[in-house]
Tab-separated table of C-alpha atoms in Angstrom:
chain	number	residue	atom	x	y	z
N	79	MET	CA	9.119	-16.995	-26.373
N	80	ARG	CA	12.314	-15.321	-26.628
N	81	VAL	CA	13.609	-13.024	-23.619
N	82	THR	CA	15.648	-9.827	-24.344
N	83	SER	CA	16.810	-6.979	-22.395
N	84	PHE	CA	13.997	-4.268	-22.229
N	85	THR	CA	16.902	-2.076	-23.939
N	86	GLY	CA	16.890	-4.639	-26.958
N	87	LEU	CA	12.982	-3.903	-27.559
N	88	THR	CA	13.056	-2.028	-31.538
N	89	ALA	CA	11.486	0.991	-31.634
N	90	ALA	CA	9.256	-1.284	-33.923
N	91	GLU	CA	8.788	-3.548	-31.267
N	92	LEU	CA	8.247	-0.465	-28.891
N	93	ASP	CA	5.143	0.756	-31.169
N	94	THR	CA	3.568	-2.767	-31.319
N	95	TRP	CA	3.418	-2.368	-27.372
N	96	LEU	CA	1.667	0.766	-27.362
N	97	ALA	CA	-0.507	-0.627	-29.791
N	98	LEU	CA	-1.499	-3.726	-28.098
N	99	ARG	CA	-2.265	-2.003	-24.648
N	100	ALA	CA	-4.285	0.600	-26.555
N	101	ALA	CA	-6.393	-1.836	-27.397
N	102	ASN	CA	-7.119	-3.714	-23.916
N	103	PRO	CA	-9.035	-1.216	-21.736
N	104	ALA	CA	-7.864	-3.738	-18.970
N	105	LEU	CA	-4.095	-2.739	-19.809
N	106	ASP	CA	-5.145	1.056	-18.958
N	107	SER	CA	-2.619	1.577	-15.965
N	108	PRO	CA	0.707	3.105	-16.448
N	109	TYR	CA	1.821	-0.168	-14.894
N	110	PHE	CA	1.512	-1.286	-18.632
N	111	HIS	CA	2.925	1.829	-20.531
N	112	PRO	CA	6.228	0.670	-21.529
N	113	GLY	CA	7.747	3.828	-20.182
N	114	PHE	CA	7.286	2.258	-16.434
N	115	SER	CA	9.306	-0.606	-17.577
N	116	ALA	CA	11.759	1.741	-19.016
N	117	ALA	CA	12.432	3.698	-15.902
N	118	VAL	CA	12.934	0.386	-13.382
N	119	HIS	CA	15.402	-0.822	-15.801
N	120	ALA	CA	17.180	2.674	-16.089
N	121	GLY	CA	16.963	2.928	-12.430
N	122	GLY	CA	19.347	0.138	-11.763
N	123	GLN	CA	16.574	-3.181	-11.730
N	124	ALA	CA	16.962	-4.974	-14.991
N	125	VAL	CA	14.071	-5.603	-16.849
N	126	HIS	CA	14.043	-8.505	-18.997
N	127	VAL	CA	10.885	-8.933	-21.817
N	128	ALA	CA	9.479	-12.122	-23.042
N	129	VAL	CA	8.354	-11.437	-26.370
N	130	GLY	CA	5.484	-13.570	-28.425
N	131	GLY	CA	4.191	-14.355	-31.377
N	132	GLY	CA	4.331	-15.633	-34.847
N	133	HIS	CA	5.733	-14.616	-37.851
N	134	GLY	CA	8.274	-11.840	-36.638
N	135	VAL	CA	5.101	-10.044	-35.245
N	136	PRO	CA	5.032	-9.921	-31.583
N	137	THR	CA	1.721	-10.355	-29.693
N	138	VAL	CA	2.311	-10.585	-26.517
N	139	PHE	CA	5.464	-8.996	-24.083
N	140	LEU	CA	5.345	-9.500	-20.543
N	141	PRO	CA	8.266	-7.573	-18.758
N	142	HIS	CA	9.770	-8.969	-15.543
N	143	HIS	CA	12.708	-9.432	-13.301
N	144	ARG	CA	14.862	-12.469	-12.675
N	145	GLU	CA	15.675	-13.775	-9.520
N	146	GLY	CA	17.632	-17.545	-9.534
N	147	ARG	CA	15.023	-19.290	-11.440
N	148	LEU	CA	11.983	-16.931	-10.669
N	149	LEU	CA	10.371	-14.512	-12.224
N	150	ARG	CA	8.674	-11.312	-10.906
N	151	PRO	CA	6.682	-8.771	-12.497
N	152	VAL	CA	8.411	-5.710	-13.928
N	153	GLY	CA	8.429	-3.357	-10.841
N	154	TRP	CA	8.097	-5.568	-8.127
N	155	PRO	CA	7.458	-4.602	-5.241
N	156	GLY	CA	6.115	-1.655	-6.326
N	157	ALA	CA	3.792	-2.770	-8.592
N	158	ASP	CA	0.225	-2.839	-7.604
N	159	PHE	CA	-1.250	-4.328	-11.290
N	160	GLN	CA	0.355	-6.877	-13.425
N	161	GLY	CA	0.001	-9.107	-16.660
N	162	PRO	CA	0.856	-9.475	-20.023
N	163	ILE	CA	0.217	-7.050	-22.442
N	164	LEU	CA	-1.806	-8.380	-25.226
N	165	ALA	CA	-4.892	-7.109	-27.086
N	166	ALA	CA	-7.771	-8.293	-25.690
N	167	GLY	CA	-9.033	-11.876	-26.387
N	168	THR	CA	-5.718	-12.970	-27.132
N	169	ALA	CA	-4.760	-16.496	-25.652
N	170	PHE	CA	-2.002	-16.624	-23.595
N	171	ARG	CA	0.035	-19.569	-21.703
N	172	PRO	CA	2.039	-18.724	-18.334
N	173	LEU	CA	3.675	-21.525	-18.815
N	174	ASP	CA	5.431	-20.738	-22.298
N	175	LEU	CA	7.342	-18.176	-19.436
N	176	LEU	CA	9.386	-20.916	-17.769
N	177	GLY	CA	12.258	-21.641	-20.424
N	178	GLY	CA	15.341	-20.847	-19.969
N	179	GLY	CA	15.810	-22.373	-16.898
N	180	ALA	CA	12.917	-19.995	-15.421
N	181	GLY	CA	11.342	-22.172	-12.194
N	182	GLY	CA	8.134	-20.123	-11.816
N	183	TYR	CA	6.508	-16.780	-12.304
N	184	ALA	CA	5.176	-15.081	-9.071
N	185	PHE	CA	2.440	-12.116	-9.173
N	186	ASP	CA	0.690	-10.550	-6.169
N	187	HIS	CA	-1.158	-7.976	-8.162
N	188	LEU	CA	-2.752	-9.513	-11.330
N	189	VAL	CA	-5.000	-8.267	-12.929
N	190	ALA	CA	-8.614	-10.691	-13.372
N	191	GLU	CA	-8.581	-10.397	-16.574
N	192	ALA	CA	-5.564	-11.702	-17.654
N	193	PRO	CA	-5.882	-15.095	-20.021
N	194	GLY	CA	-4.423	-18.209	-19.002
N	195	PHE	CA	-3.905	-17.736	-15.458
N	196	GLU	CA	-6.614	-18.757	-13.640
N	197	ARG	CA	-5.314	-22.307	-12.529
N	198	TRP	CA	-2.311	-20.711	-10.668
N	199	VAL	CA	-4.322	-18.084	-8.408
N	200	VAL	CA	-4.286	-18.864	-5.239
N	201	SER	CA	-6.182	-15.587	-4.006
N	202	ARG	CA	-7.796	-13.196	-5.069
N	203	ARG	CA	-8.408	-9.635	-3.430
N	204	PRO	CA	-9.461	-6.031	-4.004
N	205	SER	CA	-8.274	-2.940	-5.637
N	206	PRO	CA	-10.504	0.337	-4.587
N	207	TYR	CA	-10.824	2.960	-7.622
N	208	VAL	CA	-12.258	6.321	-7.684
N	209	ASP	CA	-14.241	7.762	-10.542
N	210	VAL	CA	-13.111	11.397	-11.129
N	211	THR	CA	-15.354	12.154	-13.655
N	212	GLY	CA	-16.689	15.843	-13.106
N	213	GLY	CA	-13.942	16.807	-10.377
N	214	LEU	CA	-15.806	17.262	-6.887
N	215	THR	CA	-19.651	17.470	-8.262
N	216	GLY	CA	-19.239	14.327	-10.158
N	217	TYR	CA	-17.654	12.632	-7.265
N	218	LEU	CA	-19.580	13.341	-4.408
N	219	GLY	CA	-22.656	11.856	-6.464
N	220	ARG	CA	-21.516	9.223	-6.877
N	221	ALA	CA	-19.355	8.544	-3.461
N	222	SER	CA	-20.823	6.285	-0.357
N	223	ARG	CA	-22.254	8.055	2.833
N	224	SER	CA	-19.099	7.779	4.261
N	225	GLY	CA	-16.779	9.149	0.986
N	226	LYS	CA	-19.168	12.489	1.028
N	227	ASP	CA	-19.051	12.620	5.124
N	228	ASN	CA	-14.637	12.378	5.067
N	229	MET	CA	-15.156	15.234	2.283
N	230	GLY	CA	-17.560	17.610	4.044
N	231	GLN	CA	-15.142	17.201	7.264
N	232	ALA	CA	-11.496	17.735	4.726
N	233	ARG	CA	-13.416	20.933	3.589
N	234	ARG	CA	-13.512	22.525	7.087
N	235	ARG	CA	-9.855	21.040	8.455
N	236	ALA	CA	-8.575	22.645	5.629
N	237	ALA	CA	-9.905	26.117	6.966
N	238	LYS	CA	-9.021	25.196	10.401
N	239	ALA	CA	-5.684	24.774	9.106
N	240	GLU	CA	-5.756	28.027	7.720
N	241	ARG	CA	-6.540	29.778	10.468
N	242	GLU	CA	-4.118	28.037	12.989
N	243	LEU	CA	-0.907	27.336	10.101
N	244	GLY	CA	-1.180	29.929	7.511
N	245	THR	CA	-2.397	30.086	3.915
N	246	VAL	CA	-3.545	26.622	2.536
N	247	LYS	CA	-2.044	25.899	-1.233
N	248	PHE	CA	-2.412	22.699	-3.294
N	249	VAL	CA	-0.271	22.063	-6.240
N	250	ALA	CA	-1.409	19.723	-8.408
N	251	ASP	CA	1.155	18.644	-10.231
N	252	SER	CA	4.824	19.954	-9.010
N	253	ALA	CA	8.061	19.274	-10.448
N	254	ASP	CA	9.622	20.608	-6.854
N	255	ALA	CA	12.842	18.099	-6.203
N	256	ALA	CA	12.895	18.906	-2.705
N	257	ASP	CA	9.392	18.449	-1.991
N	258	LEU	CA	9.561	15.031	-3.351
N	259	ALA	CA	12.594	14.269	-1.346
N	260	ARG	CA	10.274	15.193	1.634
N	261	VAL	CA	7.873	12.341	0.532
N	262	ILE	CA	10.418	9.603	0.305
N	263	GLU	CA	11.680	10.955	3.806
N	264	LEU	CA	7.987	10.957	5.507
N	265	LYS	CA	7.453	7.461	3.892
N	266	ARG	CA	10.841	6.068	5.381
N	267	ALA	CA	9.675	7.485	8.372
N	268	GLN	CA	6.275	5.642	8.435
N	269	TYR	CA	7.699	2.035	7.562
N	270	ALA	CA	10.007	2.639	10.308
N	271	ALA	CA	7.113	3.738	12.888
N	272	THR	CA	4.980	0.439	11.201
N	273	GLY	CA	7.486	-2.361	10.685
N	274	ALA	CA	7.284	-2.528	6.887
N	275	ARG	CA	9.965	-3.224	5.335
N	276	ASP	CA	11.395	-0.222	3.728
N	277	TYR	CA	10.708	0.258	-0.140
N	278	PHE	CA	13.435	2.677	-0.193
N	279	ALA	CA	16.371	0.716	1.405
N	280	GLU	CA	17.781	0.693	-2.344
N	281	PRO	CA	18.806	3.627	-4.111
N	282	GLY	CA	17.650	2.906	-7.168
N	283	ARG	CA	13.867	3.155	-6.202
N	284	ILE	CA	14.992	6.856	-4.735
N	285	ARG	CA	16.295	7.592	-8.313
N	286	LEU	CA	13.557	5.705	-9.917
N	287	LEU	CA	10.996	8.458	-8.657
N	288	GLU	CA	12.962	11.382	-9.294
N	289	SER	CA	13.225	9.799	-12.638
N	290	LEU	CA	9.494	9.784	-13.349
N	291	LEU	CA	9.368	13.095	-11.819
N	292	ALA	CA	11.527	14.490	-14.537
N	293	THR	CA	8.963	12.927	-16.989
N	294	ARG	CA	6.742	15.382	-18.066
N	295	ASP	CA	4.454	13.574	-21.036
N	296	PRO	CA	0.814	13.390	-20.515
N	297	ASP	CA	1.123	9.945	-22.181
N	298	PHE	CA	3.378	8.080	-19.174
N	299	GLY	CA	4.923	10.005	-16.009
N	300	GLY	CA	5.269	10.989	-12.108
N	301	VAL	CA	2.908	13.167	-10.550
N	302	LEU	CA	3.338	15.039	-7.028
N	303	SER	CA	0.923	16.437	-5.276
N	304	THR	CA	1.700	18.813	-2.683
N	305	LEU	CA	-0.701	19.957	0.394
N	306	HIS	CA	0.931	23.072	2.163
N	307	ALA	CA	-0.263	25.432	5.263
N	308	GLY	CA	2.030	28.067	5.108
N	309	PRO	CA	5.625	27.094	5.144
N	310	ARG	CA	4.967	23.611	6.042
N	311	LEU	CA	3.702	20.341	3.967
N	312	LEU	CA	1.175	18.717	5.387
N	313	ALA	CA	0.590	15.715	2.624
N	314	ALA	CA	1.780	14.714	-0.352
N	315	HIS	CA	1.194	12.173	-2.794
N	316	PHE	CA	3.455	11.086	-5.466
N	317	GLY	CA	2.056	8.500	-8.201
N	318	LEU	CA	2.089	7.175	-11.634
N	319	ARG	CA	-0.123	9.027	-14.535
N	320	SER	CA	-1.152	7.641	-18.305
N	321	GLY	CA	-3.577	9.274	-19.963
N	322	GLY	CA	-6.438	9.608	-18.318
N	323	VAL	CA	-5.524	7.283	-15.014
N	324	LEU	CA	-3.713	7.956	-12.000
N	325	HIS	CA	-2.214	5.647	-9.787
N	326	TRP	CA	-2.371	6.558	-5.998
N	327	TRP	CA	1.463	4.902	-5.325
N	328	PHE	CA	3.183	6.504	-2.478
N	329	PRO	CA	0.583	9.207	-0.322
N	330	VAL	CA	1.933	10.749	3.148
N	331	TYR	CA	1.032	13.025	5.576
N	332	ASP	CA	2.672	14.872	8.267
N	333	PRO	CA	2.107	13.086	11.796
N	334	GLU	CA	2.423	16.004	13.802
N	335	PHE	CA	-0.561	17.527	11.907
N	336	ALA	CA	-2.553	14.300	12.049
N	337	ARG	CA	-5.832	15.937	13.861
N	338	LEU	CA	-5.968	17.771	10.646
N	339	SER	CA	-6.672	14.259	8.777
N	340	PRO	CA	-4.329	15.871	6.165
N	341	GLY	CA	-4.483	12.759	3.757
N	342	TRP	CA	-7.816	13.631	3.278
N	343	ILE	CA	-7.303	17.019	2.650
N	344	LEU	CA	-5.103	16.327	-0.028
N	345	LEU	CA	-7.325	13.433	-1.816
N	346	ARG	CA	-10.419	15.737	-2.227
N	347	GLU	CA	-7.654	18.709	-3.855
N	348	LEU	CA	-6.566	16.222	-5.970
N	349	VAL	CA	-10.294	15.030	-6.879
N	350	ALA	CA	-11.383	18.242	-7.410
N	351	ALA	CA	-8.419	18.789	-9.749
N	352	ALA	CA	-8.786	16.133	-12.159
N	353	PRO	CA	-10.967	17.661	-15.254
N	354	GLY	CA	-7.940	20.007	-15.109
N	355	LEU	CA	-5.184	17.252	-15.151
N	356	GLY	CA	-7.322	15.187	-17.947
N	357	ILE	CA	-7.515	12.266	-15.393
N	358	ALA	CA	-11.228	10.268	-15.166
N	359	ARG	CA	-9.957	7.642	-12.362
N	360	ILE	CA	-7.664	7.103	-9.508
N	361	ASP	CA	-6.302	4.055	-8.816
N	362	LEU	CA	-6.163	3.451	-4.890
N	363	GLY	CA	-4.189	-0.225	-5.165
N	364	ARG	CA	-5.048	-3.489	-3.583
N	365	GLY	CA	-5.476	-3.235	0.311
N	366	GLU	CA	-8.406	-2.948	2.961
N	367	ASP	CA	-7.603	0.838	4.794
N	368	GLU	CA	-9.911	2.376	5.502
N	369	TYR	CA	-9.919	5.470	3.871
N	370	LYS	CA	-9.777	3.123	0.727
N	371	ARG	CA	-13.094	1.899	2.136
N	372	ARG	CA	-14.443	5.090	2.278
N	373	ALA	CA	-13.149	7.115	-0.664
N	374	LYS	CA	-13.788	4.640	-3.275
N	375	THR	CA	-16.307	4.421	-5.461
N	376	GLY	CA	-15.996	0.873	-7.453
N	377	GLU	CA	-13.199	-1.455	-6.968
N	378	THR	CA	-11.610	-4.116	-9.372
N	379	VAL	CA	-10.081	-7.733	-8.675
N	380	VAL	CA	-6.348	-8.488	-8.472
N	381	CYS	CA	-4.760	-12.023	-7.938
N	382	GLN	CA	-2.525	-13.924	-6.187
N	383	GLY	CA	0.003	-17.052	-7.305
N	384	ILE	CA	2.627	-18.758	-8.602
N	385	VAL	CA	3.136	-20.478	-12.364
N	386	THR	CA	5.163	-23.303	-11.833
N	387	ARG	CA	5.499	-27.045	-12.579
N	388	ASN	CA	6.924	-27.785	-8.856
N	389	PRO	CA	3.851	-28.705	-6.454
N	390	VAL	CA	5.675	-28.274	-3.740
N	391	ARG	CA	6.404	-24.798	-4.703
N	392	ARG	CA	2.755	-23.554	-5.409
N	393	ALA	CA	1.134	-25.054	-2.144
N	394	ALA	CA	4.293	-23.140	0.097
N	395	ALA	CA	2.763	-19.997	-1.877
N	396	SER	CA	-0.641	-20.937	-1.694
N	397	ALA	CA	0.046	-21.446	2.152
N	398	LEU	CA	1.961	-17.782	2.853
N	399	VAL	CA	-0.702	-16.308	1.257
N	400	GLN	CA	-3.380	-18.088	3.698
N	401	ALA	CA	-1.153	-17.525	6.195
N	402	ARG	CA	-0.969	-13.355	5.494
N	403	ALA	CA	-4.945	-13.441	4.880
N	404	VAL	CA	-5.119	-14.317	8.567
N	405	ALA	CA	-3.209	-12.124	9.699
N	406	ARG	CA	-4.584	-9.215	8.264
N	407	SER	CA	-7.907	-11.096	9.426
N	408	VAL	CA	-6.450	-10.578	12.655
N	409	ARG	CA	-5.362	-7.166	12.878
N	410	ALA	CA	-8.721	-6.158	11.113
N	411	ARG	CA	-10.961	-7.318	14.678
N	412	ARG	CA	-8.005	-5.631	17.018
N	413	ASN	CA	-8.584	-2.311	14.973
N	414	ARG	CA	-12.536	-2.826	15.064
């Protein structure tokens, strides 16, 4: 395999990337579109691409970042699906990534269908999704009882919000930069309140979202959905869209209106609007959040692990994953 900067790829190679992705249903997430790598690279986080194939014809692309001797998937730590871009059924040797002084390739959201990675996986976790074919009516026909109940409550709470706060307005695909700034502000406040690492502490990640918002191409781009009651932004979501798939990336709501469950109101409106947007599936991303469990109609699996020739490094990665699993279990018991 050779490694090049993302900007070193030729137009023909980018066309091949798109063709390989289109031929593999496991890669329909927006994270596998070259537009995501391009936006991340332009935002200031250098993207390198490992390119494999013989006779001058690429058969695999793997975009990544390099931190010393460690390789990470493109967009890390904000990439919810990871893996090589290759046609379905193509073989892949992950150890081939470790040339040029690279000592490991660490992944935490690898699609389960990625070939060749089985021996390097140390844990698997569910990644829920919502099938929105047929909009709200179609969803309600597939949803669990709790999903239907929450959607019914969302309808009633939307009416209550309108009575108390003013006209409720939902915009499925907004280009309002001020609303995006508010999304980032609310998300950073949420990180601070929960003690989570602030994803937006690096300015390049704010530029990334701004760039994605300005990308108005149905094949790939950002989607900002907003819910207002009167002049107030109750909830919003910024995600990635490619074709018929929308990835649920940065959902937020104003804590002042938590009693109205504005996040559920927003999700209900987005499910109803999905057919008009050409969206058939909303990927909710890895996690056992209660709202994801209630809303989902199905789930896939993503994997954590590290490709390395160093058994000590692999053991350390496995121990860290297991420790985090124990911590999640403890938090879940406390929240029951």
